[in-house]
Tab-separated table of C-alpha atoms in Angstrom:
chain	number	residue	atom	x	y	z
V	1	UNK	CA	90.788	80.914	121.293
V	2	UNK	CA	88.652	83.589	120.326
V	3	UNK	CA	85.215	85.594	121.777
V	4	UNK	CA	82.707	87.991	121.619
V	5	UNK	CA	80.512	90.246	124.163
V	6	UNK	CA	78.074	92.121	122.703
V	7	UNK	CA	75.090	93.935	124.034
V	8	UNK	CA	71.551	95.807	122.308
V	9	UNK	CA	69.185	97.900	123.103
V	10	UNK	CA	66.093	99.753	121.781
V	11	UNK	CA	66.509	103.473	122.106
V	12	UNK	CA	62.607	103.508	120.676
V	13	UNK	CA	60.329	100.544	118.314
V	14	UNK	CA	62.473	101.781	115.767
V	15	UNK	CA	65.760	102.401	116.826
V	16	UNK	CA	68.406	100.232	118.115
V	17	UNK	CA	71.976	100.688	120.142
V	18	UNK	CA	74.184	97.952	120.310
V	19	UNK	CA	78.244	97.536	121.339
V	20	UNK	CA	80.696	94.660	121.009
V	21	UNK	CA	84.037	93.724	121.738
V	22	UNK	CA	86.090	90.733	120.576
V	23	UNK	CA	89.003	89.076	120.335
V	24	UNK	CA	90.826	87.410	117.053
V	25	UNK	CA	93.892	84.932	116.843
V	26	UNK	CA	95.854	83.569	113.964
V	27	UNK	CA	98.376	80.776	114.840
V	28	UNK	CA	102.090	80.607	114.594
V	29	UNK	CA	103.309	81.017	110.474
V	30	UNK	CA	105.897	79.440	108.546
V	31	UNK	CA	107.355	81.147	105.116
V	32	UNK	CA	107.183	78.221	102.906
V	33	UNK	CA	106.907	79.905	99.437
V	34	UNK	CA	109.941	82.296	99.199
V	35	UNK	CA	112.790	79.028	100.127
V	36	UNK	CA	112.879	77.903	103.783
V	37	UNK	CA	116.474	77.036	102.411
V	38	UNK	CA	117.321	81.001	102.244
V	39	UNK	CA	119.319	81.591	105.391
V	40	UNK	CA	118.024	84.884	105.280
V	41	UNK	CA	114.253	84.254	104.555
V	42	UNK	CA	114.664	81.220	107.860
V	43	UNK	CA	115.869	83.666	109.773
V	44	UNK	CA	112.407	85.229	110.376
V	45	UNK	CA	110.569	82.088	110.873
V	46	UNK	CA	108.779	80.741	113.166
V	47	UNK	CA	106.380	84.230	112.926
V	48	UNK	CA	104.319	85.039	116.540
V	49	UNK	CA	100.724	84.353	116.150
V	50	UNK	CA	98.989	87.080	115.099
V	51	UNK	CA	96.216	88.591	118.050
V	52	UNK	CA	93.529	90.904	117.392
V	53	UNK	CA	91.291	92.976	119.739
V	54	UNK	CA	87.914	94.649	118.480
V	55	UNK	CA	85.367	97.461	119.818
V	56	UNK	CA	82.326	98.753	118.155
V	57	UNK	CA	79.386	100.834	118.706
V	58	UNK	CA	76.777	101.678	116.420
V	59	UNK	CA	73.767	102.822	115.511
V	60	UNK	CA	70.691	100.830	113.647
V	61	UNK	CA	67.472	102.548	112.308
V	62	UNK	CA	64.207	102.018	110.382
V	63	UNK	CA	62.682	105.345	110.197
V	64	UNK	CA	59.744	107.166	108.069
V	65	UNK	CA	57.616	104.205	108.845
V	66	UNK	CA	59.909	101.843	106.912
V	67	UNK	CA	60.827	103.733	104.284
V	68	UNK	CA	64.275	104.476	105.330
V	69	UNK	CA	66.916	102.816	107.040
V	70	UNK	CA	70.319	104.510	108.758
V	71	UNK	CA	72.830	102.815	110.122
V	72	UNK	CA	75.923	103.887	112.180
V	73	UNK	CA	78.819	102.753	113.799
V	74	UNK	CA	82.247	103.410	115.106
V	75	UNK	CA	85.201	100.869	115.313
V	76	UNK	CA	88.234	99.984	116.254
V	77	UNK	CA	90.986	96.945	115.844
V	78	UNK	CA	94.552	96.597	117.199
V	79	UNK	CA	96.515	94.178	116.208
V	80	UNK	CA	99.749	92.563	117.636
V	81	UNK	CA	102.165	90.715	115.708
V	82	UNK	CA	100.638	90.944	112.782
V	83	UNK	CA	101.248	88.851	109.733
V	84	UNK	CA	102.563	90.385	106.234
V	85	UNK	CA	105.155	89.814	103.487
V	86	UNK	CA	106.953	92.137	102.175
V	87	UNK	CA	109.882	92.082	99.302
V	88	UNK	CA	113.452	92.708	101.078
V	89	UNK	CA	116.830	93.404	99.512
V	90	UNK	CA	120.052	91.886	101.755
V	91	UNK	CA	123.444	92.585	102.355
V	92	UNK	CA	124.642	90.192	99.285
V	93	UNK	CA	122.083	91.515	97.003
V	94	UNK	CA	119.829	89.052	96.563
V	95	UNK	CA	115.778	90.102	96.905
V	96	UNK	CA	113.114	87.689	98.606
V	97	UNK	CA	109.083	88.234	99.485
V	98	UNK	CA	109.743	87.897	103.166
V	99	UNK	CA	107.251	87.606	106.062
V	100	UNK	CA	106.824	90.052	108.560
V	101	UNK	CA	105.475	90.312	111.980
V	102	UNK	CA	104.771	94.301	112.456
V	103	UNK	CA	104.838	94.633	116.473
V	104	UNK	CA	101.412	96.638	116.450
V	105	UNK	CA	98.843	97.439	113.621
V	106	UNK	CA	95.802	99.736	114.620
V	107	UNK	CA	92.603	100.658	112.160
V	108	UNK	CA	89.970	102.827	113.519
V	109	UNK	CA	86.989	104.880	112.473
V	110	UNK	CA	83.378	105.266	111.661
V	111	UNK	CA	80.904	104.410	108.796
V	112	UNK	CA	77.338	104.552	107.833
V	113	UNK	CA	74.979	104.080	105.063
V	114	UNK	CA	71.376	105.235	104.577
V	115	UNK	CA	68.748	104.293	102.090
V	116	UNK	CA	65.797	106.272	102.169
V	117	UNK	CA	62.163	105.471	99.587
V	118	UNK	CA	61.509	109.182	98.691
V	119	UNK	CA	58.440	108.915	96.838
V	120	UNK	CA	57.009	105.302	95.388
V	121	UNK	CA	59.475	105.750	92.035
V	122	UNK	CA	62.031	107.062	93.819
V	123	UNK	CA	65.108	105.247	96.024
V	124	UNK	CA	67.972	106.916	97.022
V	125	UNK	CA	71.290	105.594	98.828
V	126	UNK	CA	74.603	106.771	100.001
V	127	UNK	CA	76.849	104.886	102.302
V	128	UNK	CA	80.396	106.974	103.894
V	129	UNK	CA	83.296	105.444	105.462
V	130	UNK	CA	86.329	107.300	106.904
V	131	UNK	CA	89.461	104.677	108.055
V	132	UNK	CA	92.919	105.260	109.645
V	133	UNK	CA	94.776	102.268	109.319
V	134	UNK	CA	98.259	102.729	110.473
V	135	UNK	CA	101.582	101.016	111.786
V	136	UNK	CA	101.481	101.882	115.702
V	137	UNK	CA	105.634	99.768	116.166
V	138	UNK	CA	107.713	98.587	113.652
V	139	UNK	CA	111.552	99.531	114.120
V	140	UNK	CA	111.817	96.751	111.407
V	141	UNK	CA	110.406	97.490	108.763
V	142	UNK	CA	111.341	96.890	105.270
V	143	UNK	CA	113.084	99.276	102.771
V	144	UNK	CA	112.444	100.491	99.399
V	145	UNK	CA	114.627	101.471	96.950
V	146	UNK	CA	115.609	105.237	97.455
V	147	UNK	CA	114.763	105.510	100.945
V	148	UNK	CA	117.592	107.509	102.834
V	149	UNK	CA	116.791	106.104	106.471
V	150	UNK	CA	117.712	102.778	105.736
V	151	UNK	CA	120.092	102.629	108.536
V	152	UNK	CA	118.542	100.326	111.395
V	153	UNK	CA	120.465	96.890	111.090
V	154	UNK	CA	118.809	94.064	110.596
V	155	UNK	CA	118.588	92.504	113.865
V	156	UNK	CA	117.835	89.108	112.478
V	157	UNK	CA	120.309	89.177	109.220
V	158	UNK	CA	124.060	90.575	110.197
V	159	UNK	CA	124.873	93.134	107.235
V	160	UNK	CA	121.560	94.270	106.160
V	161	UNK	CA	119.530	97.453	106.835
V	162	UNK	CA	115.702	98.559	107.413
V	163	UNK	CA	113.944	101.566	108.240
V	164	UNK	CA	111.401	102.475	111.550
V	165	UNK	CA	108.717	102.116	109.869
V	166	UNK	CA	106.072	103.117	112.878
V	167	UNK	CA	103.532	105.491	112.008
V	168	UNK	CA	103.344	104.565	108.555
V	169	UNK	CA	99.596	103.985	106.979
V	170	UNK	CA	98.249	100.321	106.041
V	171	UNK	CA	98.469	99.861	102.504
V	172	UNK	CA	95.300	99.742	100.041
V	173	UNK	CA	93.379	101.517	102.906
V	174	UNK	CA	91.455	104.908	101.639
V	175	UNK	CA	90.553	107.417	104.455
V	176	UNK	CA	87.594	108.288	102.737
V	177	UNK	CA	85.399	106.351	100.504
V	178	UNK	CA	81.835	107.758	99.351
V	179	UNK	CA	79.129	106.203	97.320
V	180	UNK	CA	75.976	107.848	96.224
V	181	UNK	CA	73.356	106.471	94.010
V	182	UNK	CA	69.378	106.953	93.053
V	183	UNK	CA	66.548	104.801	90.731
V	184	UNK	CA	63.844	106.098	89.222
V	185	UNK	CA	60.985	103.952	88.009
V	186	UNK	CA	59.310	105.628	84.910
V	187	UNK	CA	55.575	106.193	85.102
V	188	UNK	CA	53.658	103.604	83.058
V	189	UNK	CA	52.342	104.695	79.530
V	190	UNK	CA	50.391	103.122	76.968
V	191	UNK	CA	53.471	102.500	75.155
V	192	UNK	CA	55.655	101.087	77.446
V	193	UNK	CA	53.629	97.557	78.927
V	194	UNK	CA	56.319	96.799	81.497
V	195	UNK	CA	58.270	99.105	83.884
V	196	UNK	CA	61.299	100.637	83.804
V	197	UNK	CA	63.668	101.723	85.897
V	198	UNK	CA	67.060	104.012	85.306
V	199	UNK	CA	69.889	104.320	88.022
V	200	UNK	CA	72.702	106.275	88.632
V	201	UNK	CA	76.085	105.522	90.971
V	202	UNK	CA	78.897	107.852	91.971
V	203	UNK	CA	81.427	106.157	94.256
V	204	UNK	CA	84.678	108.208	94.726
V	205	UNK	CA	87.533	107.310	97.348
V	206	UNK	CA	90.815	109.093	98.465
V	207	UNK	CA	94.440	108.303	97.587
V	208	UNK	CA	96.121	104.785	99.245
V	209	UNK	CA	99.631	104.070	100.217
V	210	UNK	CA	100.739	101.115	97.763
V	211	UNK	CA	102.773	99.136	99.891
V	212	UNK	CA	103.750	98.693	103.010
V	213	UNK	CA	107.191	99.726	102.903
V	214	UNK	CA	105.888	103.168	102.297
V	215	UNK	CA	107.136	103.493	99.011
V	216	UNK	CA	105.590	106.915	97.935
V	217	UNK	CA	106.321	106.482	94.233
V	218	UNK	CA	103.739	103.484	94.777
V	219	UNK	CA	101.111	105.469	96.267
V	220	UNK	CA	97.756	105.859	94.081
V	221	UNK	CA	95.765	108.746	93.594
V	222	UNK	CA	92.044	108.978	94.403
V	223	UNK	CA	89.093	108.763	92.148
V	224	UNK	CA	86.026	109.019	91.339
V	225	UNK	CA	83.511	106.909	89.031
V	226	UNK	CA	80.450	107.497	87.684
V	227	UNK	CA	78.272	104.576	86.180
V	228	UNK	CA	74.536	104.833	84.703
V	229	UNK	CA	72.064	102.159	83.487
V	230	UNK	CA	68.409	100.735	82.946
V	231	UNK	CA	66.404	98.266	83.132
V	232	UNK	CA	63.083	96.864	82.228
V	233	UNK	CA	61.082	93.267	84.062
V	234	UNK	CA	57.734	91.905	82.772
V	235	UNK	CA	55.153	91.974	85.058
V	236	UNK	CA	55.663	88.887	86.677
V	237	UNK	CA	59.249	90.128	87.441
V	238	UNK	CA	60.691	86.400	85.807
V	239	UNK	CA	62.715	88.134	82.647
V	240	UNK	CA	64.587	91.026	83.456
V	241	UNK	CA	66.412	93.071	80.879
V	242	UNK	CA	69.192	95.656	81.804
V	243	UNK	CA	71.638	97.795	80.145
V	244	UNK	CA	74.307	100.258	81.016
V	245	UNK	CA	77.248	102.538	81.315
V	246	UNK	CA	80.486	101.947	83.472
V	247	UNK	CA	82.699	104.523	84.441
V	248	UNK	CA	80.947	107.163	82.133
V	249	UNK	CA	83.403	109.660	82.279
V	250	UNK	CA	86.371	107.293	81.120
V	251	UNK	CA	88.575	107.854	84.744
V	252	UNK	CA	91.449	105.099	84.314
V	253	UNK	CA	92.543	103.639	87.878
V	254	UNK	CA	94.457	100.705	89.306
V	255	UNK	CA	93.528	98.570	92.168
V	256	UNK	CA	96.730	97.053	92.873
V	257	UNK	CA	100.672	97.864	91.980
V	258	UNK	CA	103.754	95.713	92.326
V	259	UNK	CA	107.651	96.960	92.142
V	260	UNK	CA	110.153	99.415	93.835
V	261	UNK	CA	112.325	96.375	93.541
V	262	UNK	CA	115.580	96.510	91.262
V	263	UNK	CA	115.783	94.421	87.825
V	264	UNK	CA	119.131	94.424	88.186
V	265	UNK	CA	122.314	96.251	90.119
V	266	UNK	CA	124.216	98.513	87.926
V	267	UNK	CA	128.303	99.142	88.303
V	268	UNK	CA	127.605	102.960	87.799
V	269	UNK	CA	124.710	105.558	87.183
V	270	UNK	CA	121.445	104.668	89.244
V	271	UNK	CA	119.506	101.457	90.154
V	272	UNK	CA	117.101	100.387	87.799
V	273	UNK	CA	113.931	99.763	89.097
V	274	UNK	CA	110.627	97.875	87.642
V	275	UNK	CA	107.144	98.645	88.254
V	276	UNK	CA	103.341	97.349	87.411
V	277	UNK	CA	99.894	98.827	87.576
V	278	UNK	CA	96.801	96.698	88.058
V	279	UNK	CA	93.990	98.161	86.968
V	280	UNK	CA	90.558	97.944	88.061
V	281	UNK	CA	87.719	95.510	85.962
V	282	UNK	CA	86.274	99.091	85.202
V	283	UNK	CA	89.564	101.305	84.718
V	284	UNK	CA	87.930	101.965	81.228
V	285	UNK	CA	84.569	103.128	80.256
V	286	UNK	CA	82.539	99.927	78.575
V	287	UNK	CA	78.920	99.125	78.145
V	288	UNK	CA	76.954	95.867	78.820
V	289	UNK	CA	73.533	94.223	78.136
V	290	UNK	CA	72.294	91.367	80.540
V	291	UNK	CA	69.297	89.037	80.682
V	292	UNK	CA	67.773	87.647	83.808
V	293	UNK	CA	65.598	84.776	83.613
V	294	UNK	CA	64.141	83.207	86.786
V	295	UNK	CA	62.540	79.854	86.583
């Protein structure tokens, strides 16, 4: 069962408070895809259901007689027994994707966005969110390879070894992310019939821990990316003709990452371990033309 209170109220015409709390709950899981037949994947299984409690308060605004807009809000979500999977090595050397239930998961913080109409060809935006998304209790968690505190036994799997993982950060969660962006509608001229608009976006975010074992040769650095375009509508705004520039400056990032697990076990000299980058539909600077057509 789940819920929500919430309650509003306007500060002035143009201004409105609100708060809410709520509750979340997913049901009991089963690990179906890494072998229910793997004595030590079973061993974890049945998972707790996952439970989630939420509070926000925020901020909503139309200001500048409509022609800008603010909005606010701080948050906050703790989970218990929340459900992951994460790849585990065991005592006989075999590897699985296992799922986890981390004790206690917490994410808090605050974001906003604004967009404000600074003259009629001019519209501006920005929008800034800052996130701490970390492991509150988990004496269980999963190793990676080269981690030196692997020395908590496996309570669930005799001969087998994980770290305390509590305190660790959430993976793929930035603590900052920033976007910033303006459009400028050219003034009309004899020879240009139709208007045109050119834009500009710069979104940048910090580094993120890759996995949730805490793997710091997965972490990925932060980045920034700059894209440009323009675009031109008849006046009946049915055909619409754009064009433009992603990632300008040619910044190569990934979105995603597997590995830290070992290919194989050697007799002597170090593990050997595999790794992959995913990068990002825009990880290279490329340029497009589109067509709208609205019937």
């Amino acid at each position: 069962m789940t819920g929500k209170l919430g309650y509003s109220f306007h500060v002035t015409r143009d201004v409105m408070a609100y708060g809410t709390a709520s509750t979340g709950n997913k049901g009991v899981a089963y690990d179906m895809t890494s072998g229910a037949n793997n004595p030590n994947v079973f061993a974890h299984l049945p998972l707790a259901a996952e439970k989630a409690f939420s509070l926000e308060a925020g901020l909503k605004a139309n200001l500048w007689n409509n022609r800008a807009t603010f909005n606010a809000a701080f948050f906050q979500t703790r989970f218990r027994d929340y459900q992951t999977s994460a790849t585990e090595r065991f005592s006989d050397g075999s590897l699985a994707s296992v799922l986890y239930s981390i004790p206690a998961i917490q994410t808090r913080g605050f974001e906003a966005d604004a967009t404000v109409l600074a003259t009629r060809a001019l519209l501006l935006n920005a929008n800034l969110a800052f996130t701490r998304a970390t492991i509150r209790s988990w004496d269980q968690g999963t190793c990676y390879s080269g981690a030196t505190d692997c020395t908590i036994p496996n309570r669930l799997v005799p001969g087998a070894f994980l770290r305390d993982a509590s305190g660790g950060a959430m993976p793929n969660s930035p603590k900052w992310k920033l976007s910033m962006g303006a459009e400028y509608t050219l003034p009309r001229a004899a020879w240009l019939p139709y208007p045109v608009a050119v834009n500009a976006q710069w979104r940048t975010q910090s580094a993120v821990r890759g996995a949730i074992s805490q793997d710091p040769s997965l972490d990925r650095p932060g980045y920034g990316i700059l894209d440009l375009g323009a675009h031109v509508a008849d006046a009946t705004g049915r055909y619409k003709l754009s064009v433009g520039v992603r990632n300008v400056l040619d910044k190569h990032y990934a979105v995603g990452n597997v590995g830290s697990f070992l290919n194989f076990k050697r007799t002597s000299g170090p593990d050997i371990k595999s790794y992959g980058w995913q990068p990002a539909r825009d990880a290279f600077r490329y340029t497009s033309i589109r067509l709208d057509m609205t019937f």
